[in-house]
PDB file of C-alpha atoms in Angstrom:
ATOM      1  CA  UNK A   1     -40.194 -20.401  57.668  1.00 49.00           C
ATOM      2  CA  UNK A   2     -41.374 -21.990  54.374  1.00 49.00           C
ATOM      3  CA  UNK A   3     -40.378 -20.383  51.077  1.00 45.00           C
ATOM      4  CA  UNK A   4     -38.067 -17.702  52.463  1.00 43.00           C
ATOM      5  CA  UNK A   5     -36.002 -20.261  54.399  1.00 38.00           C
ATOM      6  CA  UNK A   6     -35.671 -22.512  51.336  1.00 40.00           C
ATOM      7  CA  UNK A   7     -34.753 -19.535  49.132  1.00 38.00           C
ATOM      8  CA  UNK A   8     -32.070 -18.336  51.581  1.00 41.00           C
ATOM      9  CA  UNK A   9     -30.624 -21.834  52.023  1.00 36.00           C
ATOM     10  CA  UNK A  10     -30.765 -22.449  48.271  1.00 40.00           C
ATOM     11  CA  UNK A  11     -28.969 -19.171  47.548  1.00 39.00           C
ATOM     12  CA  UNK A  12     -26.361 -19.914  50.228  1.00 37.00           C
ATOM     13  CA  UNK A  13     -25.679 -23.341  48.732  1.00 36.00           C
ATOM     14  CA  UNK A  14     -25.395 -21.819  45.268  1.00 35.00           C
ATOM     15  CA  UNK A  15     -22.952 -19.155  46.484  1.00 34.00           C
ATOM     16  CA  UNK A  16     -20.929 -21.817  48.297  1.00 37.00           C
ATOM     17  CA  UNK A  17     -20.791 -23.974  45.178  1.00 38.00           C
ATOM     18  CA  UNK A  18     -19.818 -21.056  42.956  1.00 38.00           C
ATOM     19  CA  UNK A  19     -17.109 -19.735  45.277  1.00 37.00           C
ATOM     20  CA  UNK A  20     -15.475 -23.164  45.427  1.00 41.00           C
ATOM     21  CA  UNK A  21     -14.821 -23.043  41.685  1.00 39.00           C
ATOM     22  CA  UNK A  22     -11.190 -21.981  41.371  1.00 43.00           C
ATOM     23  CA  UNK A  23     -10.905 -21.067  37.669  1.00 43.00           C
ATOM     24  CA  UNK A  24     -13.605 -21.337  35.073  1.00 40.00           C
ATOM     25  CA  UNK A  25     -11.995 -21.048  31.651  1.00 43.00           C
ATOM     26  CA  UNK A  26     -14.335 -23.366  29.823  1.00 40.00           C
ATOM     27  CA  UNK A  27     -17.596 -24.799  31.089  1.00 42.00           C
ATOM     28  CA  UNK A  28     -18.412 -28.327  29.939  1.00 43.00           C
ATOM     29  CA  UNK A  29     -21.906 -27.628  28.725  1.00 52.00           C
ATOM     30  CA  UNK A  30     -22.398 -29.317  25.370  1.00 52.00           C
ATOM     31  CA  UNK A  31     -25.022 -27.708  23.146  1.00 54.00           C
ATOM     32  CA  UNK A  32     -25.566 -30.941  21.191  1.00 60.00           C
ATOM     33  CA  UNK A  33     -23.313 -29.962  18.306  1.00 66.00           C
ATOM     34  CA  UNK A  34     -19.923 -30.361  19.970  1.00 73.00           C
ATOM     35  CA  UNK A  35     -19.679 -26.633  20.769  1.00 77.00           C
ATOM     36  CA  UNK A  36     -19.202 -25.825  24.434  1.00 83.00           C
ATOM     37  CA  UNK A  37     -19.932 -22.647  26.348  1.00 86.00           C
ATOM     38  CA  UNK A  38     -16.769 -20.743  27.178  1.00 86.00           C
ATOM     39  CA  UNK A  39     -16.013 -18.050  29.737  1.00 89.00           C
ATOM     40  CA  UNK A  40     -12.987 -15.916  28.986  1.00 87.00           C
ATOM     41  CA  UNK A  41     -11.746 -14.532  32.275  1.00 88.00           C
ATOM     42  CA  UNK A  42     -10.942 -10.838  32.454  1.00 87.00           C
ATOM     43  CA  UNK A  43      -7.256 -10.295  31.758  1.00 84.00           C
ATOM     44  CA  UNK A  44      -6.765 -13.741  30.216  1.00 88.00           C
ATOM     45  CA  UNK A  45      -6.252 -12.276  26.735  1.00 90.00           C
ATOM     46  CA  UNK A  46      -3.715  -9.555  26.110  1.00 92.00           C
ATOM     47  CA  UNK A  47      -4.448  -6.052  24.883  1.00 95.00           C
ATOM     48  CA  UNK A  48      -2.636  -5.475  21.615  1.00 96.00           C
ATOM     49  CA  UNK A  49      -1.619  -2.405  19.682  1.00 97.00           C
ATOM     50  CA  UNK A  50      -3.534  -2.180  16.398  1.00 97.00           C
ATOM     51  CA  UNK A  51      -1.632  -2.492  13.128  1.00 97.00           C
ATOM     52  CA  UNK A  52      -0.551   0.705  11.386  1.00 97.00           C
ATOM     53  CA  UNK A  53      -1.643  -1.005   8.153  1.00 97.00           C
ATOM     54  CA  UNK A  54      -5.257  -0.350   9.171  1.00 98.00           C
ATOM     55  CA  UNK A  55      -5.059   2.502  11.708  1.00 98.00           C
ATOM     56  CA  UNK A  56      -3.564   5.981  12.035  1.00 97.00           C
ATOM     57  CA  UNK A  57      -2.326   6.952  15.501  1.00 97.00           C
ATOM     58  CA  UNK A  58      -2.283   4.856  18.640  1.00 98.00           C
ATOM     59  CA  UNK A  59      -5.095   2.340  18.909  1.00 98.00           C
ATOM     60  CA  UNK A  60      -5.451  -0.521  21.415  1.00 98.00           C
ATOM     61  CA  UNK A  61      -7.613  -3.619  20.916  1.00 97.00           C
ATOM     62  CA  UNK A  62      -9.093  -6.103  23.386  1.00 96.00           C
ATOM     63  CA  UNK A  63     -10.761  -9.175  21.890  1.00 94.00           C
ATOM     64  CA  UNK A  64     -14.271  -9.853  23.167  1.00 95.00           C
ATOM     65  CA  UNK A  65     -15.568 -12.656  20.973  1.00 91.00           C
ATOM     66  CA  UNK A  66     -14.820 -14.654  17.855  1.00 88.00           C
ATOM     67  CA  UNK A  67     -17.618 -17.188  17.925  1.00 87.00           C
ATOM     68  CA  UNK A  68     -17.060 -20.654  16.427  1.00 83.00           C
ATOM     69  CA  UNK A  69     -19.014 -21.714  13.341  1.00 82.00           C
ATOM     70  CA  UNK A  70     -21.833 -21.841  12.550  1.00 83.00           C
ATOM     71  CA  UNK A  71     -21.992 -18.483  14.371  1.00 87.00           C
ATOM     72  CA  UNK A  72     -20.338 -15.587  12.552  1.00 91.00           C
ATOM     73  CA  UNK A  73     -20.244 -12.821  15.143  1.00 93.00           C
ATOM     74  CA  UNK A  74     -17.015 -11.035  16.036  1.00 94.00           C
ATOM     75  CA  UNK A  75     -16.642  -8.339  18.693  1.00 96.00           C
ATOM     76  CA  UNK A  76     -13.675  -6.279  19.823  1.00 96.00           C
ATOM     77  CA  UNK A  77     -13.154  -3.371  22.205  1.00 98.00           C
ATOM     78  CA  UNK A  78     -11.170  -0.626  20.473  1.00 98.00           C
ATOM     79  CA  UNK A  79      -9.564   2.320  22.301  1.00 98.00           C
ATOM     80  CA  UNK A  80      -8.477   5.293  20.177  1.00 98.00           C
ATOM     81  CA  UNK A  81      -6.118   7.929  21.562  1.00 98.00           C
ATOM     82  CA  UNK A  82      -6.825  11.519  20.424  1.00 96.00           C
ATOM     83  CA  UNK A  83      -6.353  11.829  16.662  1.00 95.00           C
ATOM     84  CA  UNK A  84      -6.351   8.058  16.084  1.00 97.00           C
ATOM     85  CA  UNK A  85      -8.684   6.478  13.537  1.00 98.00           C
ATOM     86  CA  UNK A  86      -9.269   3.494  11.292  1.00 98.00           C
ATOM     87  CA  UNK A  87      -8.447   3.440   7.597  1.00 98.00           C
ATOM     88  CA  UNK A  88     -11.352   3.492   5.170  1.00 98.00           C
ATOM     89  CA  UNK A  89     -12.995   0.086   5.145  1.00 98.00           C
ATOM     90  CA  UNK A  90     -16.185  -1.879   4.528  1.00 97.00           C
ATOM     91  CA  UNK A  91     -17.812  -4.918   6.116  1.00 97.00           C
ATOM     92  CA  UNK A  92     -19.488  -7.621   3.996  1.00 96.00           C
ATOM     93  CA  UNK A  93     -22.339  -8.023   6.499  1.00 96.00           C
ATOM     94  CA  UNK A  94     -22.310  -4.586   8.144  1.00 96.00           C
ATOM     95  CA  UNK A  95     -21.005  -3.366  11.486  1.00 98.00           C
ATOM     96  CA  UNK A  96     -22.393  -2.063  14.770  1.00 98.00           C
ATOM     97  CA  UNK A  97     -20.409   0.317  16.975  1.00 98.00           C
ATOM     98  CA  UNK A  98     -21.343   0.937  20.601  1.00 98.00           C
ATOM     99  CA  UNK A  99     -19.460   3.865  22.143  1.00 98.00           C
ATOM    100  CA  UNK A 100     -18.333   3.062  25.689  1.00 98.00           C
ATOM    101  CA  UNK A 101     -16.566   6.337  26.496  1.00 98.00           C
ATOM    102  CA  UNK A 102     -15.257   9.544  25.023  1.00 97.00           C
ATOM    103  CA  UNK A 103     -16.081  11.533  21.927  1.00 94.00           C
ATOM    104  CA  UNK A 104     -15.424  10.179  18.465  1.00 96.00           C
ATOM    105  CA  UNK A 105     -16.150  10.521  14.800  1.00 95.00           C
ATOM    106  CA  UNK A 106     -17.586   8.299  12.110  1.00 96.00           C
ATOM    107  CA  UNK A 107     -17.178   9.234   8.478  1.00 95.00           C
ATOM    108  CA  UNK A 108     -18.825   8.031   5.276  1.00 96.00           C
ATOM    109  CA  UNK A 109     -17.314   8.487   1.832  1.00 94.00           C
ATOM    110  CA  UNK A 110     -18.170  11.949   0.463  1.00 92.00           C
ATOM    111  CA  UNK A 111     -19.720  13.200   3.725  1.00 91.00           C
ATOM    112  CA  UNK A 112     -18.471  15.247   6.675  1.00 89.00           C
ATOM    113  CA  UNK A 113     -17.648  13.143   9.756  1.00 93.00           C
ATOM    114  CA  UNK A 114     -20.349  12.886  12.403  1.00 93.00           C
ATOM    115  CA  UNK A 115     -19.795  13.142  16.149  1.00 94.00           C
ATOM    116  CA  UNK A 116     -20.474  10.075  18.306  1.00 96.00           C
ATOM    117  CA  UNK A 117     -20.510  10.066  22.106  1.00 96.00           C
ATOM    118  CA  UNK A 118     -20.590   7.651  25.002  1.00 97.00           C
ATOM    119  CA  UNK A 119     -23.789   5.589  24.854  1.00 97.00           C
ATOM    120  CA  UNK A 120     -24.341   6.078  21.106  1.00 97.00           C
ATOM    121  CA  UNK A 121     -24.919   3.078  18.820  1.00 98.00           C
ATOM    122  CA  UNK A 122     -24.023   3.270  15.129  1.00 98.00           C
ATOM    123  CA  UNK A 123     -25.174   0.798  12.453  1.00 98.00           C
ATOM    124  CA  UNK A 124     -23.115   0.769   9.256  1.00 98.00           C
ATOM    125  CA  UNK A 125     -24.736  -1.202   6.397  1.00 97.00           C
ATOM    126  CA  UNK A 126     -22.882  -3.863   4.399  1.00 97.00           C
ATOM    127  CA  UNK A 127     -20.296  -2.533   1.909  1.00 97.00           C
ATOM    128  CA  UNK A 128     -20.599   1.102   3.142  1.00 98.00           C
ATOM    129  CA  UNK A 129     -17.156   2.764   2.915  1.00 98.00           C
ATOM    130  CA  UNK A 130     -16.510   4.343   6.297  1.00 98.00           C
ATOM    131  CA  UNK A 131     -14.001   5.086   9.042  1.00 98.00           C
ATOM    132  CA  UNK A 132     -14.249   5.802  12.768  1.00 98.00           C
ATOM    133  CA  UNK A 133     -12.002   7.021  15.552  1.00 97.00           C
ATOM    134  CA  UNK A 134     -11.324   9.636  18.191  1.00 97.00           C
ATOM    135  CA  UNK A 135     -11.552  13.378  17.738  1.00 94.00           C
ATOM    136  CA  UNK A 136      -8.328  15.385  17.559  1.00 92.00           C
ATOM    137  CA  UNK A 137      -8.651  16.349  21.244  1.00 92.00           C
ATOM    138  CA  UNK A 138     -10.514  13.474  22.907  1.00 94.00           C
ATOM    139  CA  UNK A 139     -10.014   9.733  23.191  1.00 97.00           C
ATOM    140  CA  UNK A 140     -12.828   7.336  22.351  1.00 98.00           C
ATOM    141  CA  UNK A 141     -13.514   3.696  23.146  1.00 98.00           C
ATOM    142  CA  UNK A 142     -16.106   1.558  21.391  1.00 98.00           C
ATOM    143  CA  UNK A 143     -17.150  -2.041  20.948  1.00 98.00           C
ATOM    144  CA  UNK A 144     -17.152  -3.053  17.278  1.00 98.00           C
ATOM    145  CA  UNK A 145     -19.481  -5.922  16.377  1.00 98.00           C
ATOM    146  CA  UNK A 146     -19.547  -7.516  12.949  1.00 95.00           C
ATOM    147  CA  UNK A 147     -20.147 -10.851  11.281  1.00 92.00           C
ATOM    148  CA  UNK A 148     -17.721 -12.683   9.048  1.00 88.00           C
ATOM    149  CA  UNK A 149     -18.561 -14.160   5.701  1.00 87.00           C
ATOM    150  CA  UNK A 150     -16.542 -16.973   4.133  1.00 78.00           C
ATOM    151  CA  UNK A 151     -13.650 -14.609   3.448  1.00 77.00           C
ATOM    152  CA  UNK A 152     -13.385 -11.891   6.096  1.00 88.00           C
ATOM    153  CA  UNK A 153     -15.018  -9.438   8.477  1.00 92.00           C
ATOM    154  CA  UNK A 154     -13.567  -6.333   6.773  1.00 95.00           C
ATOM    155  CA  UNK A 155     -12.204  -5.093   3.471  1.00 95.00           C
ATOM    156  CA  UNK A 156      -9.472  -2.545   4.266  1.00 97.00           C
ATOM    157  CA  UNK A 157      -8.898   0.390   1.922  1.00 98.00           C
ATOM    158  CA  UNK A 158      -6.588   3.428   2.017  1.00 98.00           C
ATOM    159  CA  UNK A 159      -5.805   5.489   5.117  1.00 98.00           C
ATOM    160  CA  UNK A 160      -8.100   8.419   5.884  1.00 96.00           C
ATOM    161  CA  UNK A 161      -6.453  11.609   4.618  1.00 93.00           C
ATOM    162  CA  UNK A 162      -5.968  14.582   6.910  1.00 89.00           C
ATOM    163  CA  UNK A 163      -8.446  16.438   4.678  1.00 87.00           C
ATOM    164  CA  UNK A 164     -11.144  13.778   5.225  1.00 89.00           C
ATOM    165  CA  UNK A 165     -10.395  13.742   8.957  1.00 89.00           C
ATOM    166  CA  UNK A 166     -10.199  17.511   9.349  1.00 79.00           C
ATOM    167  CA  UNK A 167     -12.976  18.721  11.604  1.00 65.00           C
ATOM    168  CA  UNK A 168     -13.338  21.679  13.946  1.00 54.00           C
ATOM    169  CA  UNK A 169     -11.752  21.379  17.383  1.00 54.00           C
ATOM    170  CA  UNK A 170     -14.260  19.251  19.259  1.00 56.00           C
ATOM    171  CA  UNK A 171     -14.058  18.993  23.028  1.00 57.00           C
ATOM    172  CA  UNK A 172     -16.533  17.309  25.336  1.00 55.00           C
ATOM    173  CA  UNK A 173     -17.363  20.722  26.817  1.00 56.00           C
ATOM    174  CA  UNK A 174     -18.247  22.114  23.372  1.00 59.00           C
ATOM    175  CA  UNK A 175     -20.250  19.027  22.400  1.00 58.00           C
ATOM    176  CA  UNK A 176     -22.154  18.638  25.670  1.00 60.00           C
ATOM    177  CA  UNK A 177     -22.286  22.362  26.435  1.00 59.00           C
ATOM    178  CA  UNK A 178     -24.128  22.989  23.164  1.00 55.00           C
ATOM    179  CA  UNK A 179     -26.793  20.516  24.227  1.00 57.00           C
ATOM    180  CA  UNK A 180     -27.673  22.519  27.337  1.00 54.00           C
ATOM    181  CA  UNK A 181     -27.740  26.084  25.945  1.00 54.00           C
TER     182      UNK A 181
END
């Protein structure tokens, strides 16, 4: 009866305590500097359509995190419909992209765009002029993670021209099919 009984009872008490919590929006755990842990419940923040000042096509954004100072991390889930993409831009402290689904592109100034797929991680160094988005025929969703400096998280430049975006017709079948031939 010993350890197993205590473990089962302990877990049952923990589950009972947790299920009695109605809505946890902010936990009162003070980290000693006045900053408290927060839990943002799924659906508590609205999806918004991205600004055409910085994007071409239809792009949807879901905020993940904008950490309070002294932290600088920012994260957002970005969903690109086929043909949609960012404008050229840079990040003062770099950017990481983690592709959640679909097939997309990432382009660097003066280079042909590169294909990115679900599960890929892309690191873009500070001040590197780049863009990213969906292919012409497939949607793509990624998490964008970057840090802010005193001024911003991004420096937005001009829209990506059709010439810079122009790539061969890329479908998941062509991309993945080529891997298995």
